[in-house]
Structures are given as structure tokens and as C-alpha cells.
């Protein structure tokens, strides 16, 4: 299975450092996994010289597909759907839909990538709404979280589906057979929270389709890595992720100030530079790059817009793993099991 | 105004380190503000020796009110309301209601403190629901956030009231004439978010009662300190706060590991100990201690349960400030203005 060739469509024009980070990210990913193939969707004049520079222009695993247009960071998703069919992003996603490639990676406009992915790929049968998932560092190792903003309002059925899709995502990205799954709430007692989280908990408990469902978990459990997959609505998930990124920046800022404001501090900084850089690498979001739209008949991976080549290579790895371990068909299978359980007597009382 | 004597009821039995942290916290607060008076509500046998030890037993500013019972950390709020009238926490809150003291500070069970405060003090006329607010460090300085968990579901009118109460809280705790206020959302564009946040924004824009309303703000703006007062529902606010605390712990954990895992790291740690401790102080939650229930006819300040004396003294300072600058009557006034604006033509289209 590890020898399977995976073809990845790359939006070579998306992200602050594109197209260079895309080309060099692909080069780095190829070193780790020589069985990858890349379709670079981008403007020939800017991408071709980079492929030459990186020594990938005559690599048979790399193909350039020339596109005339580019999605800008401030383009509205609605405009993109109307007029963006010739953009590198739209063409790359279409390449997946037409089976020329297995999945797509883009560091471009998130809203556009979501809109184009939803428009191009149909939803997996039975999936109510797609969700955005990612993985992140914890004290224990790594965990996953969803939804990060695809759905600002979620009912109980949607949250229950997110738990099932998140379990599949977690099992692949974390390499676990039975990832533990929980629903984020303001407390772990069964009476806590609003009706939607309580009903989602009831559905999942009655349906018994998750391998290791832990009920409610709290905000402090996230960084502790108490469970493997954290489930929440897109409003809360987006704010948790962004505020945690902000907290990490704040602490780095304080640390820099503490070390810079005196001779002793400067000496300390010089002496400890290597150690501090190692520390920084562990909290660097580039090492946890790659958010995924779950629930569609196609794999679209979103890289941070500010990704460098190494971070982009990580997003490519995520896309390759999700393809290799059949994310789409596994989600279809598990969502089918959830729906069956809900339609049977099992969850009648929980509905 | 600074010479006004403020009498503070202290729940001497609440918190992991009680009653010692309460007694020594009061002593520290007295050094900073000699015009404070304290009513210590607690078990005589344990509190009296500590008052002697701290040299406060014959200080006329300190009075011990003997109570037989104590609220435990795992007591359910509903039980407390039925049977907890003789607890130090209930007696301390009653002391405020009966005007023997101006406000209460407790490091005990949060749910019990909220339930007893709501039960003892009526709501300020016009206030739909009380909210929990606190302040926290940012890159720019300090900001406030509410609600932190009093209300897991909030409609637009409640969110608009939180903004008004948060402005009053922010102006006192941050010492600002015109604190800027914004509503947390998944993006700043006007179409973003769910109907409740959009309607709350419309109400506040039409009502024009806030001095500096900034509309929507994002999760990354929190640690940046982009505005002074962040408004959100209690579900999201609770998860943001707890996950940010978790992130800070995670980073401290990584930093310790990075510094401890080698001889060089250990040397660095020894050399830089003072600097690192300074850094730690800036992210130490004890320095930002004191959450407040807004919207009640009485001031109840919640200290962290794990507070030490210094942290508890900070919570006392918060309580003294809120008393001195008339939190309750100012909230009453501003909520009245909001209601008037809503009932006038101003917000007809926004309702």
C-alpha cells in the first residue's frame, strides 16, 4: 500500500509565498515520499522558472498545467464561483473531480477553496454539512479538532456527524485504530451545555458507532490532549483556534521581551538560541499545517496562507495520507452506519 | 473619593489555600489601600489563629464573623441554595445584601457563588441575564471579556446588554473613559456569523449607547488586545478562556522541556532563572485574578480557586475598584439607556 502512487494537484498560485513555497514544498515532500506525483496549476511564466531552479522541470513526476487566472486573497467566494473557473485553484480542484489527480493542496483564500470544493465535489451521501478539521500539538502528543468555521450554527445531528467524520480523520492523521472522541462543553457533567451538545451526546451514546466516545470534554482538555478528537460547532471552533494562536504569539512576545531587555537577557538569548529555536519549532504552526474539508467526494487540503516550503510539504503529507487511507470512502461507510443507527430503534429516545 | 472606606466581605473558607490565602491576601491589600475594611466569614477555630499570626487580630479594620458551615468544591449549586444558608459564602453574600459590607470576594465553588449571588441579590432593573466578566493580559496591555459561562445560550438582546455591562466593567477595571467594545465573530465582515451576533451588532449600532463600538472582532484580536472589551456568549467565552489557559500551560511545558533536556539547557535555565521568572509573572493567571458577576444588585468577585495570597489580594483590589466607582448604579444607568434606545424608533429596523 505504501508503494501506491498518489497524484496531488497543487494550486501553485495560492499563499503569501507562492509559487516558490509550493515548488520547494513539493520538492521536500518528494524526498520523503518518492511515490508522489504533482500537477502544478499556475501561471507558466512564474512557475516554470522555479521548477527549473528546483531541478523539477524534467522530473517525470512533476507536470505544469498552465492557468491564466489566480484567486486573490480578498476575492469573495460568491464571485469566485461565478467567474473563477479559469483560476489555478478552480482548475486544480477540477483536476481531482476529473480523476487526473487524487487530491488538492492550496495555500490560497480559504473561503474560495471551500466554496469551489463544495461546488465541484458533491457531498458524500448522507453527510448533512461538510466540516473543517485540523490537527495540533498537545502536552501528550497531537490531537484533532473540528469544525473550524464551515458551519457557524450546528444542530445535534450535524455535531454527531462531525464526531464520526472526525474519528476517521483522527485515525488517519494520528495513525490510531481507536481514537477517543469527545464533544467540547462548558463542563463534563451530563446536564451542562446547550440542548444541541446534549442531544448530540445522546445520539452518539445510543448509536454506538464510535470506537471510544468520551462524552463531554472541557476547554482545558484541549492542550492537555485528554482525547484525540475534539468536536464543536464552527463558531466556537474558529474562535478557540484563533485565540489559541493568539495566546501562543503573546507568550512568544513576552518571552522575547524578557530575554531582550537586558545584557543578561541578551547573553541568555545567545547562549540558548539553539534550545529556544527547538522550543519554537514545537509551537510553530507550520509544523501543524493542513486543514481538511471533511464530507465531500474529494480531498481538499488547506495550507496556512503564510506557509513556507516546509509547512507546505507538511500539508502535502496530510493530503497524501488521507488519499492513501481512503478518507472519502471511510467517511461514507461510517456516516452510513450512524444514519442506520439513528433510523433504527437504538436512538429513538435520543432523537 | 479615594479616601472612601470600603468594607469587603471575605469568604475565608473558599479556595484551595483557604483560610491562609484569604487572611494574607487581605493583609497585602491593606498595605496598598489602608482605607479597606474586612469582614472575614469563616470558622473561628481556623481563621482566628491566622489573624493573630498575620497581626490582624487587633486591627480595627478586620472583623471575624464566625460561621459553622463551608461550601465544598463539589457541592451542587442547587443543594447550596436549599441547605447552604449557614456557610461562610452564603453569610458573606448576605452581609453585602444587608449593607454590612460593600462587596464580597470568594475563591470558593464558582457555581455556588453565582447561584447564591443571584438568589440573594436581585437583578438590576432591565437586565435580562447576569454575565461573568474578567480581564486578561494582551500584547497591548489588558483587555476584558464576557460572558465566561453564566449563559450557554444568548440571544441578540442579551449580547447587546453584555456589551453595555462590559463597557462599564472595562472602564473601571482598565481605567478608561471610552473603552472600545466589539463582538467576537468568525470574521469581521458584516455578513459573517450566526443571526444572534449579527442582530446584536445591529442593535448596538442603532442604539448608539456605546462610546466606541467596533462591530465584529476575531479570535486573533484577543491576545493582540485590538479592543478593550470582547463580547461573546457564555459557551464560546468559557471555551476560549479555558483553551487559552491550556495553551499557556502547554507552552510553559514545552519551554521547561526544551531547557531541561540537556546540560546546556540546564545551565541556561540557571543563568536565566530570574528573566524566566519575570516572563512567567507576565503570563501568570494569578496576576489577572478576579472574575465578576455583572447585572446583579451587589458585587461578587470570584478569585481563582488555586489563588495564593498575592492573587487573592488582586481580586480584593478588583472588588474595591468596582465598589468605589459604583459598578452597580452605572450598569443600571447604561442598561436603562440601551432599553430606551431599543424602545424608541432608533432600533426599530434592527429589532
XYZ file of C-alpha atoms in Angstrom:
702
model
C 0.000 0.000 0.000
C 2.908 2.305 0.700
C 4.022 1.928 -2.905
C 0.811 3.322 -4.326
C 1.433 6.358 -6.498
C -0.545 9.374 -5.346
C -1.052 12.295 -7.677
C -1.550 15.628 -5.959
C -2.934 18.749 -7.622
C -1.151 21.828 -6.296
C -2.564 25.323 -6.535
C 0.821 26.856 -7.328
C -0.513 30.422 -7.052
C -2.094 30.301 -3.550
C -0.497 31.736 -0.398
C 1.800 34.611 0.531
C 4.972 32.873 -0.671
C 3.557 31.273 -3.840
C 4.650 29.924 -6.222
C 8.109 29.375 -4.632
C 6.841 27.709 -1.419
C 4.656 25.377 -3.492
C 7.510 24.268 -5.763
C 10.022 23.840 -2.943
C 7.402 22.296 -0.657
C 6.747 19.688 -3.358
C 10.469 19.071 -3.674
C 10.743 18.432 0.073
C 7.704 16.133 0.063
C 9.219 14.128 -2.822
C 12.339 13.462 -0.749
C 10.204 11.859 1.957
C 7.836 10.053 -0.389
C 9.202 9.337 -3.904
C 5.872 7.790 -4.938
C 4.143 11.166 -5.112
C 3.298 12.876 -8.409
C 2.444 16.548 -8.708
C 0.284 18.562 -11.048
C 1.270 22.190 -10.646
C -1.615 24.503 -11.605
C -0.253 28.005 -12.138
C 0.923 30.770 -14.408
C 3.569 29.349 -16.701
C 5.794 32.442 -16.665
C 6.259 32.358 -12.912
C 6.097 28.619 -12.146
C 8.279 27.214 -14.943
C 11.496 29.071 -13.969
C 11.035 27.878 -10.377
C 10.610 24.261 -11.472
C 13.885 24.644 -13.420
C 15.594 26.251 -10.443
C 14.416 23.452 -8.145
C 15.509 20.788 -10.645
C 11.952 19.504 -11.068
C 11.336 20.641 -14.661
C 12.457 17.356 -16.214
C 11.242 15.181 -13.313
C 8.515 12.981 -14.826
C 6.638 13.144 -11.514
C 6.044 16.869 -11.977
C 3.677 18.365 -14.567
C 2.862 22.024 -15.083
C -0.702 22.854 -16.117
C -0.777 26.460 -17.286
C -3.651 28.574 -15.890
C -4.366 32.172 -16.810
C -6.136 33.353 -13.660
C -5.416 33.489 -9.955
C -7.751 33.683 -6.918
C -6.814 36.727 -4.837
C -6.854 36.750 -1.054
C -9.697 39.264 -0.932
C -11.844 37.665 -3.639
C -15.330 36.884 -2.342
C -16.291 33.183 -2.571
C -19.508 34.116 -4.389
C -17.544 35.951 -7.097
C -15.123 33.058 -7.433
C -17.974 30.647 -8.125
C -19.309 32.911 -10.875
C -16.102 33.925 -12.577
C -13.192 31.945 -11.215
C -13.348 28.811 -13.352
C -10.012 29.620 -15.025
C -8.110 30.193 -11.798
C -5.330 27.849 -10.737
C -7.383 26.896 -7.644
C -10.549 26.035 -9.571
C -8.587 24.098 -12.216
C -6.695 22.138 -9.561
C -9.941 21.135 -7.830
C -11.481 20.237 -11.185
C -8.427 18.021 -11.836
C -9.386 15.971 -8.774
C -13.027 15.791 -9.835
C -11.967 14.525 -13.280
C -9.670 11.913 -11.672
C -6.486 13.398 -13.130
C -5.283 13.726 -9.549
C -6.219 12.236 -6.187
C -6.416 15.351 -4.014
C -5.604 19.065 -3.970
C -3.463 21.276 -1.733
C -3.754 25.081 -1.726
C -2.402 27.864 0.488
C -4.855 30.320 -1.081
C -8.087 32.022 0.008
C -9.870 29.659 2.458
C -13.409 30.777 1.619
C -12.754 30.311 -2.105
C -11.200 26.873 -1.587
C -14.201 25.774 0.465
C -16.733 27.224 -1.968
C -15.020 25.738 -5.036
C -14.535 22.351 -3.332
C -18.194 22.209 -2.296
C -19.329 23.349 -5.737
C -17.089 20.899 -7.641
C -17.344 17.801 -5.459
C -20.765 16.659 -4.299
C -21.285 15.818 -0.643
C -20.717 12.218 0.434
C -24.197 10.579 0.514
C -25.793 11.093 3.929
C -23.476 13.913 5.039
C -25.558 16.903 6.165
C -22.778 19.521 6.117
C -19.030 19.422 5.418
C -16.721 20.449 8.279
C -13.156 21.756 8.518
C -10.737 19.696 10.613
C -7.101 20.081 11.604
C -4.515 18.609 13.995
C -2.463 20.453 16.617
C 0.196 19.872 19.314
C -0.755 18.910 22.873
C 1.187 18.059 26.043
C 0.509 14.385 25.300
C 1.289 14.487 21.563
C -1.194 15.531 18.899
C -4.977 15.819 18.667
C -7.565 16.864 16.073
C -10.375 19.390 16.214
C -13.434 20.185 14.071
C -15.402 22.198 12.932
C -13.176 25.227 12.475
C -15.645 27.509 10.778
C -17.521 25.822 7.934
C -20.750 25.928 9.979
C -21.477 28.751 12.414
C -24.658 27.035 13.560
C -24.857 23.282 14.111
C -27.716 21.100 15.263
C -27.276 17.844 17.167
C -27.316 15.616 14.073
C -24.584 17.680 12.444
C -22.423 17.594 15.589
C -22.882 13.812 15.786
C -21.762 13.522 12.146
C -18.733 15.735 12.862
C -17.753 13.292 15.618
C -17.900 10.369 13.175
C -16.024 12.217 10.401
C -13.517 13.462 12.980
C -12.861 9.915 14.169
C -11.981 8.859 10.600
C -9.785 11.956 10.136
C -8.095 11.371 13.504
C -7.446 7.693 12.862
C -5.601 8.568 9.610
C -3.699 11.702 10.632
C -2.776 10.430 14.106
C -2.320 6.808 12.980
C -4.657 5.393 15.643
C -7.038 2.446 15.426
C -9.499 3.727 18.003
C -9.073 7.479 18.532
C -11.000 8.806 21.510
C -13.672 11.387 20.630
C -15.411 13.988 22.815
C -17.721 16.979 22.476
C -16.451 20.316 23.815
C -18.684 21.768 26.527
C -18.566 24.168 29.479
C -18.313 21.215 31.868
C -18.252 17.427 31.821
C -21.450 16.797 33.807
C -24.312 15.450 31.706
C -26.602 18.419 32.422
C -24.072 21.008 31.210
C -24.285 22.939 27.955
C -26.993 23.870 25.487
C -29.592 21.472 24.028
C -27.612 20.801 20.817
C -24.495 19.422 22.545
C -26.599 17.363 24.957
C -28.669 15.880 22.116
C -25.511 15.162 20.071
C -24.070 13.336 23.080
C -27.294 11.312 23.426
C -27.287 10.384 19.727
C -23.651 9.216 19.843
C -24.127 7.275 23.069
C -27.169 5.476 21.714
C -25.776 4.888 18.210
C -22.590 3.188 19.460
C -20.740 3.742 16.178
C -17.692 5.469 17.677
C -14.933 3.203 18.970
C -14.135 5.299 22.032
C -16.667 8.054 22.787
C -15.874 10.051 25.924
C -18.919 12.333 26.123
C -18.202 15.921 27.152
C -14.736 17.457 27.492
C -13.650 20.962 28.538
C -11.506 23.759 27.115
C -8.568 22.945 29.381
C -8.555 19.387 27.988
C -7.556 20.633 24.517
C -3.905 21.465 25.202
C -3.653 18.586 27.671
C -4.526 16.273 24.776
C -7.006 14.460 27.020
C -8.673 12.918 23.970
C -7.747 12.532 20.296
C -10.658 14.254 18.537
C -12.420 17.383 19.857
C -15.845 18.119 18.345
C -17.527 21.527 18.372
C -19.541 23.883 16.178
C -17.748 26.066 13.628
C -18.309 29.302 15.551
C -16.706 28.088 18.763
C -14.034 26.042 16.938
C -12.922 29.018 14.863
C -12.665 31.269 17.927
C -10.838 28.632 20.012
C -8.262 28.028 17.272
C -7.667 31.694 16.553
C -7.484 32.689 20.212
C -5.035 29.839 20.929
C -2.840 31.027 18.035
C -3.025 34.493 19.579
C -2.069 33.216 23.037
C 0.965 31.421 21.593
C 2.037 34.661 19.876
C 1.503 36.649 23.072
C 3.717 34.314 25.076
C 6.439 34.351 22.411
C 6.262 38.158 22.507
C 6.633 38.242 26.318
C 9.486 35.746 26.178
C 11.324 37.822 23.580
C 10.834 40.939 25.705
C 12.005 39.182 28.866
C 15.151 37.982 27.109
C 15.897 41.169 25.164
C 15.559 43.832 27.829
C 18.948 43.498 29.478
C 22.510 42.440 28.874
C 21.975 39.267 30.872
C 18.883 38.533 28.843
C 20.745 39.065 25.584
C 23.540 36.760 26.752
C 20.959 34.187 27.733
C 19.342 34.502 24.340
C 22.665 33.966 22.548
C 23.631 31.013 24.726
C 20.227 29.420 24.500
C 19.443 30.223 20.908
C 19.502 26.629 19.737
C 17.315 25.441 22.624
C 14.902 28.304 22.152
C 14.667 27.571 18.439
C 13.857 23.949 19.254
C 11.171 25.192 21.631
C 9.843 27.470 18.927
C 9.673 24.587 16.461
C 7.354 22.731 18.822
C 4.862 25.571 18.959
C 5.358 26.589 15.322
C 2.023 26.339 13.498
C 3.968 25.454 10.318
C 4.588 22.010 11.786
C 0.852 21.506 12.125
C -0.125 22.695 8.691
C -3.048 21.250 6.767
C -6.753 21.769 7.387
C -9.154 19.475 5.560
C -12.752 19.777 4.336
C -14.474 16.609 5.512
C -17.678 15.275 3.991
C -17.029 15.932 0.283
C -16.399 13.434 -2.519
C -12.884 14.776 -2.931
C -9.960 15.727 -0.728
C -9.045 19.426 -0.457
C -6.286 20.373 1.979
C -5.846 23.987 3.033
C -2.324 25.130 3.923
C -1.745 28.245 6.043
C -1.540 31.293 3.796
C 1.773 32.231 5.403
C 3.254 28.738 4.948
C 6.879 28.328 3.923
C 8.125 25.373 1.862
C 8.484 23.107 4.903
C 4.990 23.877 6.138
C 3.583 23.364 2.645
C 5.341 19.980 2.482
C 3.540 19.016 5.705
C 0.188 19.885 4.122
C 1.165 17.692 1.139
C 1.915 14.818 3.560
C -1.540 15.220 5.116
C -3.175 15.102 1.668
C -1.151 12.015 0.714
C -2.083 10.190 3.946
C -5.787 10.986 3.578
C -5.704 9.702 -0.012
C -3.721 6.576 0.801
C -6.022 5.597 3.647
C -9.226 6.308 1.718
C -10.682 9.173 3.752
C -13.688 9.627 1.465
C -14.898 6.043 1.329
C -14.292 5.544 5.060
C -16.365 8.610 5.911
C -19.127 7.367 3.606
C -19.102 3.998 5.352
C -19.142 5.399 8.908
C -21.763 8.066 8.185
C -23.909 5.284 6.735
C -23.539 3.334 9.996
C -24.512 6.410 12.037
C -27.605 7.018 9.908
C -28.600 3.389 10.163
C -28.283 3.503 13.951
C -30.317 6.710 14.118
C -33.036 5.226 11.911
C -33.197 2.042 13.957
C -34.765 1.854 17.390
C -31.390 2.403 19.063
C -31.568 6.166 19.243
C -35.319 6.661 19.223
C -35.203 8.079 22.712
C -32.249 10.277 21.859
C -33.740 11.809 18.721
C -13.186 59.749 46.534
C -10.007 57.776 47.168
C -10.473 58.227 50.906
C -13.799 56.454 50.967
C -13.785 53.455 53.295
C -14.777 50.257 51.535
C -15.873 47.241 53.550
C -15.268 43.922 51.869
C -16.852 40.634 52.923
C -14.363 37.792 52.518
C -15.359 34.160 52.272
C -12.437 32.995 54.397
C -13.149 29.304 53.712
C -13.204 29.306 49.862
C -10.323 28.125 47.663
C -7.563 25.509 47.815
C -5.352 27.579 50.132
C -8.081 28.973 52.415
C -8.190 30.392 55.009
C -4.466 31.350 54.905
C -4.502 32.910 51.417
C -7.576 34.950 52.361
C -6.010 36.341 55.549
C -2.630 37.084 53.949
C -4.294 38.356 50.777
C -6.241 40.839 52.913
C -3.038 41.871 54.662
C -1.359 42.576 51.331
C -4.374 44.531 50.060
C -4.360 46.657 53.256
C -0.772 47.701 52.574
C -1.805 49.082 49.198
C -5.094 50.587 50.352
C -5.339 51.396 54.086
C -8.963 52.541 53.671
C -10.230 48.995 53.257
C -12.133 47.146 55.976
C -12.623 43.388 56.023
C -15.323 41.106 57.345
C -13.854 37.616 57.472
C -16.612 34.994 57.265
C -15.215 31.671 58.414
C -14.754 29.001 61.029
C -13.419 30.684 64.156
C -11.042 27.852 65.103
C -9.138 28.059 61.838
C -9.373 31.760 60.968
C -8.659 33.364 64.367
C -5.157 31.888 64.800
C -4.262 33.064 61.286
C -5.472 36.593 62.022
C -3.245 36.547 65.127
C -0.323 35.183 63.141
C -0.776 37.885 60.475
C -1.069 40.606 63.120
C -4.614 41.479 62.063
C -6.495 40.218 65.141
C -6.454 43.578 66.907
C -6.624 45.654 63.736
C -9.940 47.515 63.958
C -10.302 47.217 60.175
C -10.630 43.427 60.465
C -13.654 41.634 61.926
C -14.211 37.900 62.172
C -17.774 36.657 61.734
C -17.927 33.052 62.875
C -19.743 30.652 60.527
C -20.354 26.985 61.163
C -20.579 25.660 57.611
C -18.428 25.671 54.491
C -19.305 25.251 50.792
C -17.302 22.369 49.342
C -15.805 22.400 45.866
C -18.065 19.601 44.683
C -21.293 20.895 46.269
C -24.018 21.304 43.647
C -25.383 24.870 43.380
C -28.945 23.546 43.786
C -28.046 21.906 47.119
C -26.301 25.043 48.314
C -29.447 27.103 47.736
C -31.510 24.658 49.796
C -29.157 23.960 52.650
C -26.176 26.285 52.479
C -27.515 29.364 54.316
C -25.069 28.912 57.190
C -21.987 28.604 55.006
C -19.300 31.273 55.077
C -20.022 32.025 51.415
C -23.766 32.486 51.893
C -23.263 34.598 55.034
C -20.690 36.803 53.313
C -23.052 37.464 50.386
C -25.898 38.134 52.825
C -23.642 40.653 54.575
C -23.483 42.642 51.332
C -27.247 42.402 50.846
C -27.797 43.704 54.389
C -25.355 46.585 53.767
C -22.867 45.442 56.398
C -20.301 45.324 53.625
C -19.979 46.746 50.111
C -18.934 43.676 48.146
C -17.796 40.079 48.524
C -14.703 38.158 47.389
C -14.547 34.347 47.382
C -12.137 31.768 45.966
C -14.729 29.026 46.505
C -17.037 26.984 44.257
C -17.930 29.178 41.228
C -21.368 27.660 40.610
C -22.316 28.129 44.258
C -21.075 31.728 44.311
C -23.098 32.529 41.207
C -26.228 30.759 42.463
C -26.055 32.369 45.924
C -25.303 35.814 44.462
C -28.231 35.587 42.040
C -30.519 34.265 44.770
C -29.511 36.908 47.349
C -29.200 39.999 45.159
C -31.962 40.784 42.691
C -31.069 41.629 39.118
C -30.514 45.283 38.260
C -33.813 46.520 36.750
C -33.844 45.901 32.989
C -31.004 43.372 32.986
C -32.122 40.195 31.197
C -29.316 37.899 32.423
C -26.202 38.396 34.550
C -22.850 37.666 32.888
C -19.364 36.772 34.131
C -16.546 39.127 33.118
C -12.806 39.145 33.684
C -9.653 40.934 32.499
C -6.526 39.380 30.975
C -3.097 40.299 29.559
C -2.631 41.222 25.902
C 0.322 42.326 23.762
C -1.007 45.899 24.055
C -1.770 45.804 27.804
C -5.002 44.453 29.267
C -8.481 43.756 27.971
C -11.781 42.395 29.324
C -14.018 39.579 28.132
C -17.557 38.405 28.886
C -19.599 36.156 29.211
C -17.432 33.387 30.596
C -20.100 30.809 31.220
C -23.138 32.224 33.029
C -25.234 31.801 29.862
C -24.614 28.965 27.416
C -27.226 30.353 25.032
C -27.598 34.081 24.353
C -29.969 35.949 22.100
C -29.173 39.275 20.448
C -30.687 41.434 23.210
C -28.624 39.648 25.863
C -25.411 40.025 23.831
C -26.166 43.745 23.380
C -26.636 44.086 27.155
C -23.354 42.228 27.770
C -21.632 44.817 25.570
C -23.053 47.656 27.665
C -22.251 45.977 31.012
C -18.793 45.056 29.680
C -18.127 48.680 28.764
C -18.860 49.761 32.355
C -16.711 46.914 33.750
C -13.886 47.737 31.332
C -13.949 51.446 32.073
C -13.481 50.724 35.810
C -11.002 47.842 35.720
C -8.902 49.261 32.879
C -9.317 52.903 33.987
C -10.532 54.102 30.578
C -13.106 56.773 29.739
C -14.184 55.261 26.454
C -13.181 51.598 26.241
C -13.595 50.125 22.773
C -16.097 47.253 22.569
C -16.537 44.530 19.940
C -18.451 41.294 19.399
C -16.402 38.143 18.773
C -17.191 36.525 15.441
C -15.645 34.206 12.838
C -14.782 37.224 10.677
C -15.140 40.989 10.647
C -17.316 41.314 7.532
C -20.916 42.298 8.287
C -22.389 39.111 6.777
C -20.287 36.783 8.966
C -21.591 34.770 11.909
C -24.946 33.495 13.111
C -28.151 35.573 13.334
C -27.699 36.387 17.060
C -24.321 38.135 16.684
C -25.486 39.999 13.582
C -28.666 41.192 15.320
C -26.696 42.209 18.434
C -24.377 44.248 16.210
C -27.393 45.910 14.553
C -28.960 46.757 17.921
C -25.745 48.307 19.234
C -25.095 50.240 16.038
C -28.609 51.652 16.030
C -28.803 52.323 19.778
C -25.592 54.387 19.854
C -25.155 53.980 23.618
C -21.585 52.627 23.495
C -18.808 55.207 23.363
C -16.629 53.270 20.941
C -18.323 50.284 19.321
C -16.123 48.447 16.822
C -18.581 45.861 15.475
C -17.121 42.392 14.890
C -13.670 41.251 16.016
C -11.882 37.899 15.577
C -10.219 35.330 17.830
C -6.718 36.510 16.898
C -7.647 40.015 18.101
C -7.996 38.802 21.715
C -4.313 38.399 22.582
C -3.397 41.320 20.344
C -5.594 43.472 22.577
C -7.132 45.056 19.468
C -10.051 46.334 21.556
C -10.726 46.752 25.290
C -13.888 44.686 25.767
C -14.632 41.413 23.941
C -18.275 40.275 23.960
C -19.427 36.708 23.348
C -21.875 34.094 24.615
C -21.026 32.067 27.722
C -20.433 28.827 25.810
C -17.813 30.286 23.484
C -16.333 32.557 26.171
C -15.837 29.677 28.594
C -14.128 27.539 25.937
C -11.923 30.404 24.705
C -10.744 31.211 28.242
C -10.090 27.616 29.225
C -8.354 26.722 25.970
C -6.154 29.841 26.224
C -5.178 28.841 29.777
C -4.367 25.414 28.378
C -2.249 26.861 25.571
C -0.252 28.936 28.053
C 0.381 25.794 30.134
C 1.373 23.820 27.036
C 3.941 26.419 26.033
C 5.365 26.589 29.571
C 5.628 22.778 29.483
C 7.498 22.823 26.145
C 9.786 25.584 27.365
C 10.649 23.629 30.510
C 11.341 20.536 28.424
C 13.499 22.471 25.965
C 15.539 23.918 28.828
C 15.743 20.773 30.949
C 16.735 18.139 28.416
C 20.449 18.818 28.296
C 23.338 20.182 30.281
C 23.353 23.342 28.154
C 19.654 23.748 28.756
C 20.067 23.328 32.497
C 22.883 25.888 32.538
C 20.721 28.242 30.533
C 17.883 27.730 32.962
C 20.096 28.549 35.946
C 21.601 31.622 34.289
C 18.272 32.868 33.036
C 16.179 31.932 36.026
C 15.409 35.492 37.030
C 14.477 36.511 33.493
C 12.340 33.415 33.025
C 10.570 34.061 36.317
C 9.821 37.602 35.174
C 8.434 36.174 31.969
C 6.368 33.729 33.953
C 4.930 36.518 36.075
C 3.595 38.194 32.977
C 1.640 35.134 31.909
C 0.727 34.114 35.458
C -3.075 33.968 35.800
C -2.668 34.992 39.458
C -1.883 38.496 38.268
C -5.199 38.627 36.457
C -7.335 37.283 39.228
C -10.925 38.363 39.782
C -13.991 37.451 37.725
C -17.151 39.431 38.378
C -20.890 38.706 38.071
C -22.332 41.684 36.216
C -26.008 42.641 36.299
C -26.808 41.994 39.963
C -27.636 44.495 42.725
C -24.468 43.537 44.538
C -20.811 42.964 43.714
C -19.480 39.388 43.921
C -15.886 38.805 42.836
C -14.668 35.275 42.150
C -10.994 34.549 42.778
C -9.276 31.552 41.145
C -9.650 28.517 43.381
C -5.895 27.971 43.252
C -5.107 31.587 44.161
C -2.256 32.383 46.545
C -2.288 35.431 48.839
C -0.979 37.765 46.140
C -3.573 36.632 43.636
C -6.310 36.931 46.251
C -5.161 40.494 47.008
C -5.600 41.292 43.302
C -9.186 40.035 43.448
C -9.721 42.278 46.509
C -8.395 45.244 44.504
C -10.859 44.492 41.717
C -13.742 44.371 44.225
C -12.626 47.655 45.819
C -12.372 49.404 42.432
C -15.795 48.209 41.312
C -17.302 49.434 44.604
C -15.522 52.763 44.568
C -16.559 53.531 41.005
C -20.183 52.435 41.506
C -20.380 49.474 39.140
C -23.982 48.642 40.050
C -25.520 52.068 39.589
C -23.529 52.703 36.404
C -24.745 49.435 34.883
C -28.310 50.349 35.855
C -27.953 53.709 34.162
C -26.405 52.386 30.937
C -28.804 49.435 30.626
C -31.646 51.949 31.020
C -30.208 53.958 28.127
C -29.955 50.843 25.959
C -33.544 49.850 26.692
C -34.747 53.357 25.961
C -32.929 53.349 22.629
C -34.368 49.945 21.750
C -37.887 51.068 22.634
C -37.560 54.265 20.622
C -37.614 54.349 16.832
C -33.823 54.164 16.670
C -33.542 50.425 16.526
C -36.901 49.547 15.018
C -35.254 48.165 11.925
C -32.664 46.304 13.960
C -35.080 44.545 16.275
